[in-house]
């Protein structure tokens, strides 16, 4: 789905979002008997399944190069020709190391609007197509009321991030940083349009898109794929399972046999997949020979190439930022985005990729 680059939202949009949020809060107060709020002082105070899900990134298990920022930039790894990589010390100098601490985030950005839903379902359809499986929320509401609910995960590709939150993540990784420094680079004047245009379509550019992921221990999106993307963990850790697109791109049966509980025709959570399905010889062979099983720690960036299948599991309370090629800065969800039933409209492709849709919209 194409993402608008406009930061302006009609007044009716705000009022309807507020109404949906109010209804969501009332329903929560009427039905929830358990306090799912995160009332800790720091992110590090939350539970973390280190013993079960952490490992030391042994080369025989992970197998990804861990680059410096300088190596990432010199090699232009974002072009995707060298496969997935991790980059260390990406958050050095970021104001988010202070401003996104648990209590500081609540103080600075309590009203930042986003969505929450069950990670298993959001991973299946993608956040843009999750429809009624998502509910509106804010940073404060999610953290203080829902963060430890196993069916609630904070992830929004269209999040309307306050300007201060964007600034907290500077300097962005390349090539996002280059676009922000000069959004008009490469444009030339086109007489027929009477304005400057760029030969490269927006869907092929790393622009000013930024999404936020926030979740507790064992949360994380299930297997999915999309365009090239980077993911930077600011607090916490993530365990990643990645699978080479070349192995399954023409074989839907193979894709389903690895990513789902094929025998029971079930779509399981990421944590359950690692616990119960991953040890089976077929899956273990595929990931160890044609994929990667890696731990991403705070300060590190994971780069995922075009349509590589991947899933994540949080280890402890985890906060990260993500950018995907082709997407622009978000302007928030619209009320209609919460109304449709994804079970009636989704297919089995598990492809969140916006390239085809955006291409059609620009023709």
Short mmCIF file of N, CA and C in Angstrom, two decimals, residues 161-225:
data_model
loop_
_atom_site.label_atom_id
_atom_site.label_comp_id
_atom_site.label_asym_id
_atom_site.label_seq_id
_atom_site.Cartn_x
_atom_site.Cartn_y
_atom_site.Cartn_z
N UNK A 161 4.85 9.82 13.34
CA UNK A 161 5.83 10.04 14.39
C UNK A 161 6.04 11.53 14.62
N UNK A 162 5.95 11.98 15.87
CA UNK A 162 6.25 13.39 16.15
C UNK A 162 7.67 13.73 15.69
N UNK A 163 7.87 14.97 15.28
CA UNK A 163 9.16 15.37 14.73
C UNK A 163 10.30 15.09 15.68
N UNK A 164 10.08 15.30 16.97
CA UNK A 164 11.15 15.07 17.92
C UNK A 164 11.63 13.64 17.95
N UNK A 165 10.71 12.69 17.75
CA UNK A 165 11.10 11.28 17.75
C UNK A 165 11.98 10.95 16.55
N UNK A 166 11.71 11.58 15.42
CA UNK A 166 12.56 11.39 14.26
C UNK A 166 13.96 11.93 14.52
N UNK A 167 14.02 13.10 15.09
CA UNK A 167 15.32 13.71 15.37
C UNK A 167 16.12 12.88 16.37
N UNK A 168 15.44 12.15 17.24
CA UNK A 168 16.13 11.33 18.23
C UNK A 168 16.94 10.21 17.60
N UNK A 169 16.64 9.87 16.35
CA UNK A 169 17.31 8.75 15.67
C UNK A 169 18.35 9.21 14.66
N UNK A 170 18.79 10.42 14.76
CA UNK A 170 19.86 10.92 13.89
C UNK A 170 21.22 10.67 14.54
N UNK A 171 22.24 10.38 13.74
CA UNK A 171 22.21 10.25 12.29
C UNK A 171 21.62 8.91 11.86
N UNK A 172 20.64 8.96 10.94
CA UNK A 172 20.06 7.75 10.39
C UNK A 172 21.13 6.94 9.67
N UNK A 173 20.91 5.63 9.55
CA UNK A 173 21.81 4.83 8.71
C UNK A 173 21.71 5.27 7.25
N UNK A 174 22.77 5.06 6.52
CA UNK A 174 22.70 5.23 5.07
C UNK A 174 21.89 4.06 4.49
N UNK A 175 21.17 4.28 3.38
CA UNK A 175 21.10 5.49 2.56
C UNK A 175 20.00 6.45 2.98
N UNK A 176 19.25 6.14 4.05
CA UNK A 176 18.19 7.03 4.51
C UNK A 176 18.75 8.41 4.82
N UNK A 177 19.91 8.44 5.44
CA UNK A 177 20.53 9.72 5.80
C UNK A 177 20.79 10.60 4.59
N UNK A 178 21.20 9.99 3.48
CA UNK A 178 21.49 10.76 2.27
C UNK A 178 20.23 11.42 1.73
N UNK A 179 19.11 10.71 1.78
CA UNK A 179 17.85 11.30 1.30
C UNK A 179 17.44 12.48 2.17
N UNK A 180 17.54 12.32 3.48
CA UNK A 180 17.15 13.40 4.38
C UNK A 180 18.03 14.63 4.20
N UNK A 181 19.31 14.40 3.87
CA UNK A 181 20.21 15.52 3.66
C UNK A 181 19.87 16.30 2.40
N UNK A 182 19.35 15.59 1.37
CA UNK A 182 19.00 16.25 0.10
C UNK A 182 17.89 15.47 -0.59
N UNK A 183 16.63 15.72 -0.19
CA UNK A 183 15.50 14.98 -0.78
C UNK A 183 15.34 15.18 -2.28
N UNK A 184 15.92 16.22 -2.83
CA UNK A 184 15.74 16.54 -4.24
C UNK A 184 16.95 16.14 -5.09
N UNK A 185 17.89 15.44 -4.50
CA UNK A 185 19.07 15.04 -5.26
C UNK A 185 18.66 14.14 -6.43
N UNK A 186 19.23 14.41 -7.59
CA UNK A 186 18.93 13.62 -8.77
C UNK A 186 17.77 14.13 -9.60
N UNK A 187 17.10 15.17 -9.12
CA UNK A 187 15.98 15.73 -9.87
C UNK A 187 16.49 16.65 -10.99
N UNK A 188 15.81 16.62 -12.10
CA UNK A 188 16.10 17.53 -13.22
C UNK A 188 14.80 18.13 -13.71
N UNK A 189 14.90 19.30 -14.29
CA UNK A 189 13.69 20.00 -14.73
C UNK A 189 13.10 19.31 -15.96
N UNK A 190 11.80 19.02 -15.90
CA UNK A 190 11.08 18.39 -17.01
C UNK A 190 10.07 19.39 -17.55
N UNK A 191 10.31 19.93 -18.74
CA UNK A 191 9.41 20.96 -19.29
C UNK A 191 7.95 20.51 -19.37
N UNK A 192 7.72 19.23 -19.70
CA UNK A 192 6.34 18.76 -19.85
C UNK A 192 5.58 18.79 -18.53
N UNK A 193 6.30 18.60 -17.41
CA UNK A 193 5.67 18.65 -16.09
C UNK A 193 5.77 20.03 -15.45
N UNK A 194 6.63 20.88 -16.04
CA UNK A 194 6.89 22.22 -15.51
C UNK A 194 7.40 22.18 -14.08
N UNK A 195 8.18 21.18 -13.78
CA UNK A 195 8.80 21.07 -12.46
C UNK A 195 9.95 20.08 -12.55
N UNK A 196 10.73 20.02 -11.47
CA UNK A 196 11.82 19.06 -11.41
C UNK A 196 11.27 17.68 -11.05
N UNK A 197 11.79 16.67 -11.72
CA UNK A 197 11.37 15.30 -11.44
C UNK A 197 12.61 14.42 -11.33
N UNK A 198 12.43 13.26 -10.74
CA UNK A 198 13.52 12.31 -10.59
C UNK A 198 13.23 11.09 -11.45
N UNK A 199 14.22 10.61 -12.16
CA UNK A 199 14.02 9.44 -13.03
C UNK A 199 13.71 8.20 -12.21
N UNK A 200 14.32 8.09 -11.04
CA UNK A 200 14.08 6.92 -10.18
C UNK A 200 12.75 7.10 -9.46
N UNK A 201 11.80 6.18 -9.61
CA UNK A 201 10.51 6.33 -8.93
C UNK A 201 10.66 6.23 -7.42
N UNK A 202 9.72 6.84 -6.72
CA UNK A 202 9.78 6.84 -5.25
C UNK A 202 9.82 5.43 -4.68
N UNK A 203 9.18 4.49 -5.36
CA UNK A 203 9.12 3.13 -4.80
C UNK A 203 10.48 2.45 -4.78
N UNK A 204 11.48 3.03 -5.46
CA UNK A 204 12.82 2.46 -5.48
C UNK A 204 13.79 3.24 -4.60
N UNK A 205 13.29 4.25 -3.87
CA UNK A 205 14.17 5.11 -3.07
C UNK A 205 14.04 4.80 -1.59
N UNK A 206 15.17 4.91 -0.89
CA UNK A 206 15.13 4.95 0.56
C UNK A 206 14.79 6.39 0.92
N UNK A 207 13.62 6.60 1.51
CA UNK A 207 13.16 7.96 1.79
C UNK A 207 13.13 8.22 3.29
N UNK A 208 12.13 8.96 3.74
CA UNK A 208 12.07 9.38 5.14
C UNK A 208 11.11 8.52 5.95
N UNK A 209 10.92 7.28 5.52
CA UNK A 209 10.03 6.38 6.24
C UNK A 209 10.68 5.91 7.54
N UNK A 210 9.89 5.86 8.60
CA UNK A 210 10.35 5.32 9.87
C UNK A 210 9.17 4.70 10.59
N UNK A 211 9.31 3.46 11.00
CA UNK A 211 8.28 2.77 11.78
C UNK A 211 8.87 2.43 13.14
N UNK A 212 8.01 2.24 14.11
CA UNK A 212 8.45 1.89 15.47
C UNK A 212 7.86 0.54 15.85
N UNK A 213 8.69 -0.31 16.41
CA UNK A 213 8.26 -1.60 16.95
C UNK A 213 8.51 -1.59 18.45
N UNK A 214 7.50 -2.00 19.21
CA UNK A 214 7.64 -2.02 20.67
C UNK A 214 6.89 -3.24 21.20
N UNK A 215 7.56 -4.07 21.96
CA UNK A 215 6.89 -5.25 22.49
C UNK A 215 7.66 -5.87 23.63
N UNK A 216 6.98 -6.72 24.36
CA UNK A 216 7.58 -7.38 25.51
C UNK A 216 8.28 -8.66 25.10
N UNK A 217 8.82 -9.34 26.07
CA UNK A 217 9.52 -10.61 25.88
C UNK A 217 8.65 -11.61 25.11
N UNK A 218 9.23 -12.27 24.12
CA UNK A 218 8.62 -13.31 23.30
C UNK A 218 7.64 -12.78 22.26
N UNK A 219 7.44 -11.47 22.20
CA UNK A 219 6.63 -10.91 21.11
C UNK A 219 7.48 -10.83 19.84
N UNK A 220 6.82 -10.65 18.71
CA UNK A 220 7.54 -10.51 17.45
C UNK A 220 6.71 -11.00 16.29
N UNK A 221 6.90 -10.37 15.14
CA UNK A 221 6.11 -10.73 13.97
C UNK A 221 6.53 -12.09 13.41
N UNK A 222 5.55 -12.85 12.98
CA UNK A 222 5.78 -14.17 12.40
C UNK A 222 6.32 -14.02 10.98
N UNK A 223 6.61 -15.14 10.33
CA UNK A 223 7.25 -15.12 9.01
C UNK A 223 6.51 -14.23 8.01
N UNK A 224 7.26 -13.38 7.33
CA UNK A 224 6.74 -12.49 6.31
C UNK A 224 7.89 -12.03 5.44
N UNK A 225 7.60 -11.31 4.39
CA UNK A 225 8.65 -10.75 3.55
C UNK A 225 8.15 -9.46 2.92
#
